[in-house]
Amino acid sequence: MLNTFGSVFRLTSFGESHGNGIGGVIDGCPSGLELDMDFIQAELDKRKPGSTQAGLAGTNRKEADKVQFLSGVYEGKTTGTSLAFFVENTNQKSQDYSQMVNSYRPGHGDRTYDEKYGFRDPRGGGRASARETVARVVGGAVAQLYLKNVGINVIAYTEALDGIYAKDFGEIDLEQCEKRMFFAPNDAVIPHWQKRIEEVRKDLDTLGGVVSIEAHGVPAGLGEPVFQKLDAYLSYALMGVGAVKAVEIGAGTKAARSRGSQNNDAMYYDGGKLYYRSNNAGGIEGGISNGQPILLKASVKPIPSVAKEQKTVSRQGENITLSIGGRHDICAIPRIVPVLKAMTAIALTDMFLLQKRMGMEKRETVF
Amino acid sequence: MLNTFGSVFRLTSFGESHGNGIGGVIDGCPSGLELDMDFIQAELDKRKPGSTQAGLAGTNRKEADKVQFLSGVYEGKTTGTSLAFFVENTNQKSQDYSQMVNSYRPGHGDRTYDEKYGFRDPRGGGRASARETVARVVGGAVAQLYLKNVGINVIAYTEALDGIYAKDFGEIDLEQCEKRMFFAPNDAVIPHWQKRIEEVRKDLDTLGGVVSIEAHGVPAGLGEPVFQKLDAYLSYALMGVGAVKAVEIGAGTKAARSRGSQNNDAMYYDGGKLYYRSNNAGGIEGGISNGQPILLKASVKPIPSVAKEQKTVSRQGENITLSIGGRHDICAIPRIVPVLKAMTAIALTDMFLLQKRMGMEKRETVF
Amino acid sequence: MLNTFGSVFRLTSFGESHGNGIGGVIDGCPSGLELDMDFIQAELDKRKPGSTQAGLAGTNRKEADKVQFLSGVYEGKTTGTSLAFFVENTNQKSQDYSQMVNSYRPGHGDRTYDEKYGFRDPRGGGRASARETVARVVGGAVAQLYLKNVGINVIAYTEALDGIYAKDFGEIDLEQCEKRMFFAPNDAVIPHWQKRIEEVRKDLDTLGGVVSIEAHGVPAGLGEPVFQKLDAYLSYALMGVGAVKAVEIGAGTKAARSRGSQNNDAMYYDGGKLYYRSNNAGGIEGGISNGQPILLKASVKPIPSVAKEQKTVSRQGENITLSIGGRHDICAIPRIVPVLKAMTAIALTDMFLLQKRMGMEKRETVF
Amino acid sequence: MLNTFGSVFRLTSFGESHGNGIGGVIDGCPSGLELDMDFIQAELDKRKPGSTQAGLAGTNRKEADKVQFLSGVYEGKTTGTSLAFFVENTNQKSQDYSQMVNSYRPGHGDRTYDEKYGFRDPRGGGRASARETVARVVGGAVAQLYLKNVGINVIAYTEALDGIYAKDFGEIDLEQCEKRMFFAPNDAVIPHWQKRIEEVRKDLDTLGGVVSIEAHGVPAGLGEPVFQKLDAYLSYALMGVGAVKAVEIGAGTKAARSRGSQNNDAMYYDGGKLYYRSNNAGGIEGGISNGQPILLKASVKPIPSVAKEQKTVSRQGENITLSIGGRHDICAIPRIVPVLKAMTAIALTDMFLLQKRMGMEKRETVF
């Protein structure tokens, strides 16, 4: 298993859903960064089941996830050495999942893990569990602290739930979105989403949606031109989160249906400064950031654990039916939102440091 | 610049659009592979301007791209050592681009390269030129030869041009698609695409489209579960090709609007074999291949070089207008099709060898 | 800082000498390995100050180093996922080192760290402390458990102390060396070493020595022929341990004074099996293991912290004198012995798995 | 096979001794470096059989090695993109080696390659041939051009041949060493070496020696403190050259027999500048350069191809005798000297750029 993400700012993740806990080691974090523990814990709280933002979509499980740093910090600041952290598992009941051990749940990785490894961790998915994302959110919170210092701000919000788009009910307001229920970008859409969730829950079904992630303040120049283009790398980061089935940059799929003269973002100078008239590029041209906001979209599939009866198969090769109860979410959104934000922040920090350290040919020319 | 792709099967690319030529080194290719030069040259010919498949979308430039291997081959077979190849540049006229040197073309990487490197190669884009993809196509052809040996077949075709979908005019026929004009999946759509291209050309504009890439015969078990998921890696490979603005796996963006009970691919046993009733997952569950065809889609933006007059800026900070003549394509499709196919083949070969060599925990357990 | 060693079997180390503790994450350890905690703890105990093997060379500090695994183990066996461990610091008095903060101790990294980082951790060296090797010894113990399973045994012993060679006093007996004082390869040399240590201690000085590391049972075929030759990699592993100033393979420096006809290890067949008449190659030919024991030697410099008064400089640029008291060792040997053994074991495990997974072209040819 | 060396300044080597030629790709070379082709060719000429420096030790083969760059250069300067080069093979007679195909030559990698790969390239060793070092010498020459720009000069000379030390016959004079026969550091030793070589040649035997490599002008601060220490990395670079059996830094093996008070390099300030009274550390303390010259030594074994009759075995398992004629060198020195210099230059450039780009925590702290 490849448990490390990043080339300069590197997160190595460890831990299982039903073991001692989840942790990670961040290597390559610059020294002197103030490690704001309240911010880190607050980011981690956002992915908790039952958080305010989870609204009615979440489960009732209570997880008291408290992050603790084991190394790399001195008097509240990073020392530039490896930064290890740990989040203890306090409320993991293996038995909840026990009945699923011998069936392959549709839409999960049950069968593919079995094909790959020849065994399945009987304890709630092990490394395949969404609980592994705890390490990503902590790593992403550290990355965000670094990015804030260099003027970059990453924001994530729910754009649509089951085809209901927030923008059809009001303005997109980024200021408060991470405090609203569902990480909604306006208040008006919330009752519509609540109503739909209730309906789907009654149907014993689940639903998906679209998450937008934006990064403001990214300077021009991030991204390597041939194989580590900024858009390719961000796509790798987001598509690596379970349940994501599509990643779009800027105009995304719409670009395929527009003309060059429309899709191009015209530039102009005003008062000696360069501006763009649009942002169909999503802040990235030729694989390199252009100084405009980075705009990303992730399409999130419905949670595959439906209470409705499904036809499937057992490990032993029988055709069976299955209805999945237990304490599952009905939608990966909103809990996936802080995870997608975290991965964006980690990837941007890595590319920022790579640019700062490796790619600045402008400053790295010999003379 | 990071000019290497892959971790086990690694392609290092070199060369510039107006230098001596374009080449690459493939490290990690298994020994004993018969290097079918006709196949490799044929793949390379598909991305040539003026190829049959290019139809009316392509330019009139003639490029006699002939690939030559410099090492790693003995009596027609790979030796397992590094495989170097070179394609000479024979028809590169620098002057064609000379007038553009001092303007920032909208939608291109002109300004971002300038921001990053502080200079621009005056010779037609240098490494940023689409000509760099010659190395990818050769690398991808070698990868395809390997994949064929293990029963994997990669196919790519044009799904839509400017919103005109091939499936609305006839069945999707994969057999002949790489031989048809535009890499079209049926004959019926071709006149509609031709007509649209003519209209857009008269408008002095350009257009985009959607490319589908499928991989058949991929065994279950490819992909690393945490950070190097197969879908994340393929997404990285495709989004790293210039002009791609969205990557979708399986149901893609549609997954965000469907219910769990619909989106799940039900499994069943028949005659002792396991089947799926659908393939919304696109052949990947939990980041690992499940044995179904891998289904990928790339949304390709319109070519930014439009003949129509555009407002833009000069390097010196003036507001100017620009209309781009020269020998440019009107659409990145179909020439981008063999490139997307190549990157898919390289990424799959890399993951296949990684699985074979690193990830086979099933066979790698101590006892 | 680059805190990861290895490409397939990877150890990421974290922690500081005066922080919470020292730990690590091992990624790439095969699943199903029985994690013999008694063995791991015993290896760790060997590097403890005041251990039996330390004899009179060690300090009087008591460190109750207890290793605890945080992830990757289920029912006493590795699961193939990342294996995190932690050793708490229980007896770290920062004040012991406080007087040294403003002086550059000769022979230490004080000045070079200051040049590189612009600050020094005031708490006993931080990551530069020899205490960091705790992570290496735990990592090496896990590696040894893996190697034992495949029939490889790593042994390390003290060959010489201050020019007094064990072989001049008796046979080299590998069986018991790790149980004897100083990891001595025979009993006869021990009193001579004890006497010399006493003399040097009275002189307020320190001394060095030579450590031999042997690996038995290594199959032929490990090592990559061009840049990751087995001898190059082992050399990297050993020279990366503080205090090592020379690494020799097989005949080592003697090879430079011998003739080809003497230095070549003649091969012969007996009863259908191939044997070598000598082992000047140290088990490695052309960068690849040949099935004979791997023979390595590390020259260890005297500990630079001498009680004798030394001339040196302060951080502020004054010429000063310094005599270093405190609870320091008089010789890096024998405490360095388990560290060198550990690094050899980690490097061999990494190369063994690389060979098993990546390099087996013999089995990896296409047909 | 792992054919890439370096992490920031990366050399990928390709080619075989009896194929089309030998080449490489350098990725990560900063832009704007003047590519002095005369210097590069001159470095390459130094490793040629029959060069002035080779004296009587070399073979009579004539190799007209001419290096040609394929990419990455514009108007004589590097562009910062991948730099590919190629050296054609012009005088490779396969038949010279044909009689050796079925015997395992003692001291060569014949048997280990066979064990690892199950086949041997019948054409003079393939990648295992010393001819592969052509790529290293070209890569090292480019590295030296970069180092010169930042004030670093790498010098290599022959310290001893068959136990005859140059320093016993005159001063070590670094100025002219690369122009003298055998890369001798003074004129006086040359006749003694010539005489010994003649004797050994008459004996149908071969001999070894010691090479010194020094790097002057290396600033303090290079090297990563935990796993990529500068001494560890240089050791990896040198031990990766065939025939090297020991690597020493500074006092090397002598450090094991000296006392702390002697071995420590005392520091003092004079006129506001810091000086060291000795250089037993070889310019590296705590794994980090201290600003003094880097001093390295490599012990080179005698060439295993002796004309004298040797007992050995055939691939088929018979005991045979063998005497190796052909056009072989009698000593790896002096042809190995430019190779060791090249590897030192590559490793230093890589660490310099890593420090400049990744490790400068001093400048990389957040505030």
CSV table of C-alpha atoms in Angstrom, one decimal, chain B residues 88-247:
chain,number,residue,atom,x,y,z
B,88,GLU,CA,13.7,13.9,-35.3
B,89,ASN,CA,12.0,17.3,-36.1
B,90,THR,CA,12.0,17.7,-39.8
B,91,ASN,CA,9.5,20.5,-40.6
B,92,GLN,CA,9.6,23.1,-37.9
B,93,LYS,CA,9.5,26.7,-39.1
B,94,SER,CA,10.1,29.0,-36.2
B,95,GLN,CA,9.0,32.1,-38.2
B,96,ASP,CA,5.4,30.9,-38.2
B,97,TYR,CA,5.1,31.9,-34.6
B,98,SER,CA,7.4,34.8,-34.5
B,99,GLN,CA,4.7,37.5,-34.5
B,100,MET,CA,3.2,36.0,-31.3
B,101,VAL,CA,6.3,36.4,-29.3
B,102,ASN,CA,5.3,39.7,-27.7
B,103,SER,CA,1.6,39.0,-27.1
B,104,TYR,CA,-0.1,36.8,-24.5
B,105,ARG,CA,-2.4,34.6,-26.5
B,106,PRO,CA,-5.7,34.1,-24.5
B,107,GLY,CA,-6.2,30.5,-23.3
B,108,HIS,CA,-2.6,29.6,-23.9
B,109,GLY,CA,0.1,29.2,-21.3
B,110,ASP,CA,2.0,32.2,-22.6
B,111,ARG,CA,1.6,34.4,-19.6
B,112,THR,CA,1.9,31.6,-17.0
B,113,TYR,CA,5.2,30.4,-18.5
B,114,ASP,CA,6.4,34.0,-18.4
B,115,GLU,CA,5.4,34.3,-14.8
B,116,LYS,CA,7.0,31.1,-13.9
B,117,TYR,CA,10.2,31.1,-15.9
B,118,GLY,CA,10.7,34.8,-16.8
B,119,PHE,CA,11.3,33.9,-20.4
B,120,ARG,CA,9.6,32.2,-23.3
B,121,ASP,CA,11.1,30.0,-25.9
B,122,PRO,CA,10.6,32.0,-29.1
B,123,ARG,CA,10.5,28.7,-31.1
B,124,GLY,CA,6.9,27.7,-31.1
B,125,GLY,CA,6.3,26.9,-27.4
B,126,GLY,CA,9.3,24.7,-26.7
B,127,ARG,CA,8.4,22.1,-24.1
B,128,ALA,CA,4.9,23.7,-23.8
B,129,SER,CA,4.2,22.8,-27.4
B,130,ALA,CA,1.7,19.9,-28.1
B,131,ARG,CA,4.6,18.4,-30.1
B,132,GLU,CA,6.0,17.1,-26.7
B,133,THR,CA,3.1,14.6,-26.8
B,134,VAL,CA,5.1,12.7,-29.5
B,135,ALA,CA,7.1,11.2,-26.6
B,136,ARG,CA,3.9,10.2,-24.8
B,137,VAL,CA,2.5,8.5,-27.9
B,138,VAL,CA,5.6,6.4,-28.4
B,139,GLY,CA,5.7,5.5,-24.7
B,140,GLY,CA,2.1,4.7,-24.8
B,141,ALA,CA,2.6,2.4,-27.8
B,142,VAL,CA,5.2,0.4,-26.0
B,143,ALA,CA,2.9,0.2,-23.0
B,144,GLN,CA,0.1,-1.0,-25.3
B,145,LEU,CA,2.4,-3.8,-26.6
B,146,TYR,CA,3.0,-4.9,-23.0
B,147,LEU,CA,-0.7,-4.7,-22.2
B,148,LYS,CA,-1.7,-6.7,-25.2
B,149,ASN,CA,0.5,-9.5,-23.9
B,150,VAL,CA,-1.4,-9.6,-20.7
B,151,GLY,CA,-4.7,-9.4,-22.5
B,152,ILE,CA,-5.5,-5.7,-21.9
B,153,ASN,CA,-6.8,-3.6,-24.8
B,154,VAL,CA,-7.1,0.2,-24.7
B,155,ILE,CA,-9.5,1.9,-27.1
B,156,ALA,CA,-10.2,5.6,-27.5
B,157,TYR,CA,-12.8,7.4,-29.6
B,158,THR,CA,-14.5,10.7,-30.0
B,159,GLU,CA,-17.8,10.7,-28.2
B,160,ALA,CA,-18.9,14.2,-29.0
B,161,LEU,CA,-17.8,17.3,-31.0
B,162,ASP,CA,-19.3,20.7,-30.0
B,163,GLY,CA,-22.2,19.0,-28.2
B,164,ILE,CA,-23.0,16.6,-31.1
B,165,TYR,CA,-23.0,13.1,-29.7
B,166,ALA,CA,-22.2,10.1,-31.8
B,167,LYS,CA,-24.6,7.9,-29.9
B,168,ASP,CA,-27.5,10.0,-31.2
B,169,PHE,CA,-26.8,8.9,-34.7
B,170,GLY,CA,-26.0,5.2,-34.4
B,171,GLU,CA,-24.6,2.5,-32.2
B,172,ILE,CA,-21.2,2.9,-30.6
B,173,ASP,CA,-19.0,0.5,-32.5
B,174,LEU,CA,-15.5,0.1,-31.0
B,175,GLU,CA,-14.1,-2.2,-33.6
B,176,GLN,CA,-13.4,0.3,-36.3
B,177,CYS,CA,-13.3,3.6,-34.4
B,178,GLU,CA,-9.6,4.1,-34.6
B,179,LYS,CA,-9.8,3.8,-38.4
B,180,ARG,CA,-12.6,6.2,-39.0
B,181,MET,CA,-12.3,9.9,-39.6
B,182,PHE,CA,-12.3,11.8,-36.3
B,183,PHE,CA,-11.9,8.4,-34.5
B,184,ALA,CA,-15.7,8.3,-34.7
B,185,PRO,CA,-17.5,5.4,-33.1
B,186,ASN,CA,-19.9,5.2,-36.0
B,187,ASP,CA,-20.2,6.4,-39.6
B,188,ALA,CA,-23.4,8.2,-39.3
B,189,VAL,CA,-22.1,11.0,-37.1
B,190,ILE,CA,-19.2,11.9,-39.4
B,191,PRO,CA,-21.1,14.2,-41.8
B,192,HIS,CA,-22.7,16.1,-38.9
B,193,TRP,CA,-19.3,16.7,-37.4
B,194,GLN,CA,-17.9,17.7,-40.8
B,195,LYS,CA,-20.7,20.2,-41.3
B,196,ARG,CA,-20.3,21.7,-37.8
B,197,ILE,CA,-16.5,22.1,-38.3
B,198,GLU,CA,-17.0,23.9,-41.6
B,199,GLU,CA,-19.5,26.3,-40.0
B,200,VAL,CA,-17.1,27.0,-37.1
B,201,ARG,CA,-14.2,27.5,-39.4
B,202,LYS,CA,-16.1,30.0,-41.4
B,203,ASP,CA,-16.9,31.8,-38.1
B,204,LEU,CA,-13.1,32.0,-37.5
B,205,ASP,CA,-13.7,30.1,-34.3
B,206,THR,CA,-12.8,26.7,-32.7
B,207,LEU,CA,-14.6,24.0,-30.9
B,208,GLY,CA,-14.2,21.3,-28.3
B,209,GLY,CA,-15.5,17.8,-27.5
B,210,VAL,CA,-15.5,14.7,-25.4
B,211,VAL,CA,-13.2,11.7,-25.7
B,212,SER,CA,-14.0,8.3,-24.3
B,213,ILE,CA,-11.2,5.9,-23.4
B,214,GLU,CA,-11.9,2.3,-22.5
B,215,ALA,CA,-9.6,-0.4,-21.2
B,216,HIS,CA,-10.9,-4.0,-21.7
B,217,GLY,CA,-9.4,-7.1,-20.1
B,218,VAL,CA,-8.0,-5.3,-17.0
B,219,PRO,CA,-7.9,-7.9,-14.2
B,220,ALA,CA,-9.4,-7.2,-10.8
B,221,GLY,CA,-6.9,-5.9,-8.2
B,222,LEU,CA,-5.1,-3.0,-9.8
B,223,GLY,CA,-4.8,0.2,-7.7
B,224,GLU,CA,-3.5,1.1,-4.3
B,225,PRO,CA,-6.2,1.7,-1.7
B,226,VAL,CA,-5.1,4.9,0.0
B,227,PHE,CA,-3.3,7.5,-2.1
B,228,GLN,CA,-2.6,5.8,-5.4
B,229,LYS,CA,-6.1,4.7,-6.2
B,230,LEU,CA,-6.5,3.6,-9.9
B,231,ASP,CA,-9.1,6.2,-10.6
B,232,ALA,CA,-6.9,9.0,-9.0
B,233,TYR,CA,-3.9,7.9,-11.1
B,234,LEU,CA,-5.8,7.7,-14.4
B,235,SER,CA,-7.3,11.1,-13.6
B,236,TYR,CA,-3.7,12.4,-13.1
B,237,ALA,CA,-2.6,10.9,-16.4
B,238,LEU,CA,-5.5,12.4,-18.4
B,239,MET,CA,-5.8,15.8,-16.8
B,240,GLY,CA,-2.0,16.2,-17.5
B,241,VAL,CA,-2.8,16.4,-21.2
B,242,GLY,CA,-3.2,20.1,-22.3
B,243,ALA,CA,-6.8,21.1,-23.1
B,244,VAL,CA,-8.5,18.6,-20.8
B,245,LYS,CA,-10.8,20.3,-18.3
B,246,ALA,CA,-12.7,17.4,-16.8
B,247,VAL,CA,-12.2,13.7,-16.2
